[in-house]
Amino acid sequence: MSQDDYIPPKVWTWDQESGGRFASINRPISGATHDKDLPVGKHPHQLYSLATPNGQKVTILFEELLAAGHSDAEYDAWLINIGDGDQFGSGFVEANPNSKIPAMVDHSGDAPLRVFESGNILFYLAEKFGAFLPKDHRARTEAMNWLFWLQGSAPYLGGGFGHFYAYAPFKMEYPINRFAMEVKRQLDVLDKQLEKNEFLAGSDYSIADMATAPWYGRMATEGAYEEGKTFLQAGDYKHVVRWAETIFARPAVQRGRMVNAASGDPSKQLRERHDASDFETKTQDKLEG
């Protein structure tokens, strides 16, 4: 059926064959599909994730906290393979009833505390350790402005543009145009902000930058969604490119982007992270070599 032939029915029903690349894991109901407990390691913070842009936000922050001397921010990072449906295991659903990565459980208190939604995990950890979130009221509010901007904007880039441009069963002009226009508008918003500021909230590097760089920074520098960078001319947003290159050059960011990576260059894949030494000894190229 082409896009010109579709007439919505009066009542929507689930067609399991029409979901594109992710048809096997998308469904209109919540809850677990199978029983599977989550592993628990030795550190206070247990992270269950995958190195998508949303997953990278949190591992970048963990690595930045450790690099800044917050030794109590040690963490175990366990791989959740969303292509295999790990997010629908009973233990993961208990940690995040929305079945989306990342999810975290903090064991440092009297009882385990679940924290889900990537932006909330960033805020929780920044608050807990008093880092990467300004204490000054005005600066803090500006950082939170941009964190919430990203949380609201990223679905247009990923679930909107990325889905229809790269993952849908066939190309459809209207949704690709609709989401391309919105993503370019968002890149322009970022570019104008970064023309006047070193980082999103001003002169201070914050969780807003850590949240946004894996999404829009990656698109503007490395590209994403097949030929999306070329299609959107994302490299033309020179202030976004400058900012993203600065962030991606940080050693802690480079480590954070490796954690829970399960594709790409094997030397950049640290599928599970339980100790800082794992970056030297347990990347996938060494495990397979």
GROMACS .gro file of C-alpha atoms in nm:
model
  289
    1MET     CA    1   0.000   0.000   0.000
    2SER     CA    2   0.143   0.339  -0.096
    3GLN     CA    3   0.109   0.653   0.112
    4ASP     CA    4  -0.162   0.774  -0.129
    5ASP     CA    5  -0.381   0.469  -0.071
    6TYR     CA    6  -0.406   0.477   0.307
    7ILE     CA    7  -0.739   0.571   0.467
    8PRO     CA    8  -0.741   0.552   0.849
    9PRO     CA    9  -1.001   0.310   0.986
   10LYS     CA   10  -1.255   0.427   1.243
   11VAL     CA   11  -1.078   0.221   1.509
   12TRP     CA   12  -0.703   0.155   1.500
   13THR     CA   13  -0.584  -0.205   1.525
   14TRP     CA   14  -0.231  -0.334   1.563
   15ASP     CA   15  -0.073  -0.455   1.239
   16GLN     CA   16   0.238  -0.636   1.354
   17GLU     CA   17   0.388  -0.637   1.006
   18SER     CA   18   0.382  -0.261   0.947
   19GLY     CA   19   0.632  -0.130   1.200
   20GLY     CA   20   0.943  -0.108   0.986
   21ARG     CA   21   1.281  -0.208   1.125
   22PHE     CA   22   1.159  -0.216   1.486
   23ALA     CA   23   0.834  -0.403   1.429
   24SER     CA   24   0.950  -0.695   1.641
   25ILE     CA   25   0.992  -0.488   1.957
   26ASN     CA   26   0.720  -0.222   1.924
   27ARG     CA   27   0.378  -0.298   2.067
   28PRO     CA   28   0.079  -0.101   2.196
   29ILE     CA   29   0.078  -0.252   2.548
   30SER     CA   30   0.314  -0.220   2.842
   31GLY     CA   31   0.450  -0.473   3.086
   32ALA     CA   32   0.687  -0.769   3.086
   33THR     CA   33   0.692  -1.038   2.821
   34HIS     CA   34   0.916  -1.275   3.016
   35ASP     CA   35   1.068  -1.329   3.359
   36LYS     CA   36   1.426  -1.215   3.393
   37ASP     CA   37   1.591  -1.066   3.700
   38LEU     CA   38   1.838  -0.782   3.659
   39PRO     CA   39   2.197  -0.849   3.765
   40VAL     CA   40   2.340  -0.643   4.050
   41GLY     CA   41   2.709  -0.564   4.075
   42LYS     CA   42   2.931  -0.428   4.351
   43HIS     CA   43   2.889  -0.053   4.304
   44PRO     CA   44   2.624   0.183   4.446
   45HIS     CA   45   2.478   0.263   4.106
   46GLN     CA   46   2.347  -0.007   3.875
   47LEU     CA   47   2.283   0.111   3.520
   48TYR     CA   48   2.089  -0.094   3.265
   49SER     CA   49   2.132   0.054   2.921
   50LEU     CA   50   2.253   0.055   2.562
   51ALA     CA   51   2.478   0.313   2.394
   52THR     CA   52   2.205   0.492   2.203
   53PRO     CA   53   2.209   0.871   2.236
   54ASN     CA   54   1.983   0.843   2.541
   55GLY     CA   55   2.205   0.579   2.697
   56GLN     CA   56   2.522   0.776   2.628
   57LYS     CA   57   2.390   1.076   2.819
   58VAL     CA   58   2.411   0.888   3.147
   59THR     CA   59   2.740   0.705   3.096
   60ILE     CA   60   2.902   1.032   2.990
   61LEU     CA   61   2.788   1.190   3.317
   62PHE     CA   62   2.912   0.896   3.522
   63GLU     CA   63   3.255   0.914   3.359
   64GLU     CA   64   3.269   1.292   3.401
   65LEU     CA   65   3.180   1.258   3.770
   66LEU     CA   66   3.454   1.002   3.824
   67ALA     CA   67   3.706   1.216   3.632
   68ALA     CA   68   3.611   1.510   3.857
   69GLY     CA   69   3.699   1.307   4.166
   70HIS     CA   70   3.357   1.185   4.276
   71SER     CA   71   3.465   0.832   4.366
   72ASP     CA   72   3.121   0.754   4.511
   73ALA     CA   73   2.982   0.777   4.157
   74GLU     CA   74   3.123   0.433   4.071
   75TYR     CA   75   2.880   0.225   3.870
   76ASP     CA   76   2.813  -0.105   3.703
   77ALA     CA   77   2.674  -0.077   3.349
   78TRP     CA   78   2.482  -0.378   3.221
   79LEU     CA   79   2.390  -0.422   2.856
   80ILE     CA   80   2.021  -0.416   2.767
   81ASN     CA   81   1.988  -0.533   2.409
   82ILE     CA   82   1.667  -0.370   2.294
   83GLY     CA   83   1.676  -0.558   1.963
   84ASP     CA   84   1.640  -0.882   2.160
   85GLY     CA   85   1.363  -0.741   2.382
   86ASP     CA   86   1.567  -0.729   2.704
   87GLN     CA   87   1.373  -0.418   2.803
   88PHE     CA   88   1.061  -0.631   2.843
   89GLY     CA   89   1.213  -0.860   3.106
   90SER     CA   90   1.034  -0.849   3.439
   91GLY     CA   91   1.333  -0.702   3.624
   92PHE     CA   92   1.379  -0.420   3.376
   93VAL     CA   93   1.007  -0.340   3.375
   94GLU     CA   94   1.026  -0.313   3.753
   95ALA     CA   95   1.310  -0.063   3.715
   96ASN     CA   96   1.133   0.125   3.435
   97PRO     CA   97   0.766   0.047   3.367
   98ASN     CA   98   0.801   0.232   3.035
   99SER     CA   99   1.051  -0.032   2.908
  100LYS     CA  100   1.294   0.224   2.768
  101ILE     CA  101   1.666   0.249   2.830
  102PRO     CA  102   1.837   0.375   3.033
  103ALA     CA  103   1.719   0.274   3.379
  104MET     CA  104   1.919   0.300   3.699
  105VAL     CA  105   1.885   0.161   4.049
  106ASP     CA  106   2.069   0.343   4.329
  107HIS     CA  107   2.167   0.106   4.610
  108SER     CA  108   2.349   0.365   4.822
  109GLY     CA  109   2.053   0.436   5.053
  110ASP     CA  110   1.849   0.232   5.297
  111ALA     CA  111   1.658   0.067   5.013
  112PRO     CA  112   1.714   0.043   4.637
  113LEU     CA  113   1.576   0.346   4.452
  114ARG     CA  114   1.482   0.326   4.086
  115VAL     CA  115   1.546   0.622   3.859
  116PHE     CA  116   1.423   0.624   3.501
  117GLU     CA  117   1.399   0.865   3.208
  118SER     CA  118   1.743   0.977   3.091
  119GLY     CA  119   1.693   1.345   3.172
  120ASN     CA  120   1.579   1.259   3.523
  121ILE     CA  121   1.881   1.032   3.578
  122LEU     CA  122   2.107   1.321   3.475
  123PHE     CA  123   1.932   1.559   3.713
  124TYR     CA  124   1.931   1.302   3.995
  125LEU     CA  125   2.306   1.240   3.970
  126ALA     CA  126   2.394   1.608   3.926
  127GLU     CA  127   2.191   1.689   4.237
  128LYS     CA  128   2.335   1.399   4.434
  129PHE     CA  129   2.697   1.491   4.364
  130GLY     CA  130   2.659   1.867   4.332
  131ALA     CA  131   2.828   1.870   3.995
  132PHE     CA  132   2.764   1.978   3.634
  133LEU     CA  133   2.458   2.179   3.736
  134PRO     CA  134   2.524   2.541   3.838
  135LYS     CA  135   2.437   2.644   4.192
  136ASP     CA  136   2.358   3.003   4.094
  137HIS     CA  137   1.983   3.029   4.047
  138ARG     CA  138   1.989   3.201   3.708
  139ALA     CA  139   2.260   2.978   3.563
  140ARG     CA  140   2.094   2.667   3.701
  141THR     CA  141   1.761   2.765   3.549
  142GLU     CA  142   1.925   2.822   3.211
  143ALA     CA  143   2.087   2.477   3.224
  144MET     CA  144   1.752   2.321   3.306
  145ASN     CA  145   1.590   2.519   3.022
  146TRP     CA  146   1.821   2.345   2.777
  147LEU     CA  147   1.795   2.003   2.939
  148PHE     CA  148   1.417   2.013   2.907
  149TRP     CA  149   1.450   2.155   2.556
  150LEU     CA  150   1.650   1.849   2.457
  151GLN     CA  151   1.410   1.607   2.624
  152GLY     CA  152   1.126   1.758   2.424
  153SER     CA  153   1.317   1.802   2.098
  154ALA     CA  154   1.510   1.477   2.058
  155PRO     CA  155   1.202   1.270   1.968
  156TYR     CA  156   1.165   1.485   1.655
  157LEU     CA  157   1.518   1.390   1.552
  158GLY     CA  158   1.504   1.022   1.646
  159GLY     CA  159   1.147   0.899   1.643
  160GLY     CA  160   1.042   1.149   1.379
  161PHE     CA  161   1.311   1.227   1.125
  162GLY     CA  162   1.523   0.919   1.193
  163HIS     CA  163   1.232   0.679   1.174
  164PHE     CA  164   1.076   0.805   0.852
  165TYR     CA  165   1.407   0.883   0.677
  166ALA     CA  166   1.593   0.562   0.767
  167TYR     CA  167   1.370   0.298   0.927
  168ALA     CA  168   1.019   0.314   0.783
  169PRO     CA  169   0.915   0.034   0.542
  170PHE     CA  170   0.909   0.281   0.251
  171LYS     CA  171   0.992   0.649   0.195
  172MET     CA  172   0.710   0.896   0.250
  173GLU     CA  173   0.759   1.255   0.141
  174TYR     CA  174   0.523   1.428   0.383
  175PRO     CA  175   0.661   1.295   0.717
  176ILE     CA  176   1.023   1.321   0.599
  177ASN     CA  177   0.968   1.684   0.499
  178ARG     CA  178   0.776   1.758   0.818
  179PHE     CA  179   1.043   1.624   1.052
  180ALA     CA  180   1.338   1.748   0.844
  181MET     CA  181   1.198   2.101   0.871
  182GLU     CA  182   1.162   2.070   1.248
  183VAL     CA  183   1.508   1.921   1.301
  184LYS     CA  184   1.667   2.198   1.095
  185ARG     CA  185   1.478   2.455   1.300
  186GLN     CA  186   1.611   2.295   1.618
  187LEU     CA  187   1.966   2.294   1.482
  188ASP     CA  188   1.923   2.662   1.408
  189VAL     CA  189   1.803   2.724   1.764
  190LEU     CA  190   2.116   2.551   1.894
  191ASP     CA  191   2.346   2.730   1.651
  192LYS     CA  192   2.224   3.073   1.755
  193GLN     CA  193   2.259   2.989   2.124
  194LEU     CA  194   2.610   2.852   2.073
  195GLU     CA  195   2.716   3.151   1.865
  196LYS     CA  196   2.694   3.356   2.185
  197ASN     CA  197   2.791   3.094   2.442
  198GLU     CA  198   3.069   2.840   2.488
  199PHE     CA  199   2.821   2.584   2.620
  200LEU     CA  200   2.445   2.568   2.612
  201ALA     CA  201   2.387   2.737   2.946
  202GLY     CA  202   2.674   2.985   2.914
  203SER     CA  203   3.035   2.938   3.021
  204ASP     CA  204   2.975   2.626   3.233
  205TYR     CA  205   2.972   2.273   3.091
  206SER     CA  206   2.661   2.104   3.228
  207ILE     CA  207   2.426   1.810   3.202
  208ALA     CA  208   2.244   2.004   2.928
  209ASP     CA  209   2.550   1.966   2.705
  210MET     CA  210   2.589   1.599   2.797
  211ALA     CA  211   2.227   1.535   2.702
  212THR     CA  212   2.232   1.725   2.374
  213ALA     CA  213   2.568   1.633   2.221
  214PRO     CA  214   2.488   1.264   2.157
  215TRP     CA  215   2.182   1.375   1.961
  216TYR     CA  216   2.237   1.701   1.773
  217GLY     CA  217   2.612   1.718   1.816
  218ARG     CA  218   2.652   1.374   1.665
  219MET     CA  219   2.431   1.464   1.370
  220ALA     CA  220   2.630   1.780   1.297
  221THR     CA  221   2.973   1.615   1.317
  222GLU     CA  222   2.957   1.238   1.263
  223GLY     CA  223   2.616   1.207   1.104
  224ALA     CA  224   2.331   0.972   1.187
  225TYR     CA  225   2.044   0.790   1.018
  226GLU     CA  226   2.223   0.684   0.700
  227GLU     CA  227   2.284   1.001   0.495
  228GLY     CA  228   2.096   1.224   0.738
  229LYS     CA  229   2.385   1.468   0.789
  230THR     CA  230   2.405   1.539   0.416
  231PHE     CA  231   2.029   1.550   0.369
  232LEU     CA  232   1.990   1.804   0.650
  233GLN     CA  233   2.316   1.991   0.572
  234ALA     CA  234   2.379   1.951   0.943
  235GLY     CA  235   2.751   2.023   0.912
  236ASP     CA  236   2.670   2.379   0.806
  237TYR     CA  237   2.570   2.474   1.161
  238LYS     CA  238   2.924   2.581   1.246
  239HIS     CA  239   2.865   2.679   1.607
  240VAL     CA  240   2.700   2.343   1.680
  241VAL     CA  241   2.998   2.173   1.513
  242ARG     CA  242   3.249   2.371   1.722
  243TRP     CA  243   3.064   2.289   2.045
  244ALA     CA  244   3.020   1.920   1.959
  245GLU     CA  245   3.383   1.872   1.863
  246THR     CA  246   3.489   2.030   2.193
  247ILE     CA  247   3.267   1.794   2.392
  248PHE     CA  248   3.353   1.480   2.197
  249ALA     CA  249   3.725   1.549   2.252
  250ARG     CA  250   3.685   1.518   2.630
  251PRO     CA  251   3.835   1.187   2.753
  252ALA     CA  252   3.543   1.121   2.989
  253VAL     CA  253   3.296   1.171   2.704
  254GLN     CA  254   3.493   0.933   2.485
  255ARG     CA  255   3.480   0.670   2.759
  256GLY     CA  256   3.111   0.731   2.824
  257ARG     CA  257   3.024   0.678   2.460
  258MET     CA  258   3.196   0.337   2.466
  259VAL     CA  259   2.998   0.198   2.758
  260ASN     CA  260   2.720  -0.045   2.659
  261ALA     CA  261   2.812  -0.006   2.291
  262ALA     CA  262   2.722  -0.324   2.103
  263SER     CA  263   2.795  -0.221   1.743
  264GLY     CA  264   3.056  -0.037   1.541
  265ASP     CA  265   3.432  -0.047   1.593
  266PRO     CA  266   3.506  -0.334   1.837
  267SER     CA  267   3.780  -0.126   2.003
  268LYS     CA  268   3.511   0.128   2.096
  269GLN     CA  269   3.271  -0.128   2.242
  270LEU     CA  270   3.271  -0.182   2.618
  271ARG     CA  271   2.955  -0.385   2.641
  272GLU     CA  272   2.961  -0.400   3.021
  273ARG     CA  273   3.150  -0.171   3.253
  274HIS     CA  274   3.228  -0.270   3.612
  275ASP     CA  275   3.564  -0.105   3.676
  276ALA     CA  276   3.769   0.176   3.525
  277SER     CA  277   4.028  -0.078   3.413
  278ASP     CA  278   3.769  -0.238   3.182
  279PHE     CA  279   3.841   0.030   2.921
  280GLU     CA  280   4.192  -0.112   2.888
  281THR     CA  281   4.119  -0.483   2.913
  282LYS     CA  282   3.759  -0.563   2.819
  283THR     CA  283   3.673  -0.381   2.499
  284GLN     CA  284   3.527  -0.612   2.238
  285ASP     CA  285   3.840  -0.626   2.021
  286LYS     CA  286   4.036  -0.763   2.318
  287LEU     CA  287   3.766  -1.010   2.416
  288GLU     CA  288   3.744  -1.141   2.058
  289GLY     CA  289   4.118  -1.131   1.992
   0.00000   0.00000   0.00000
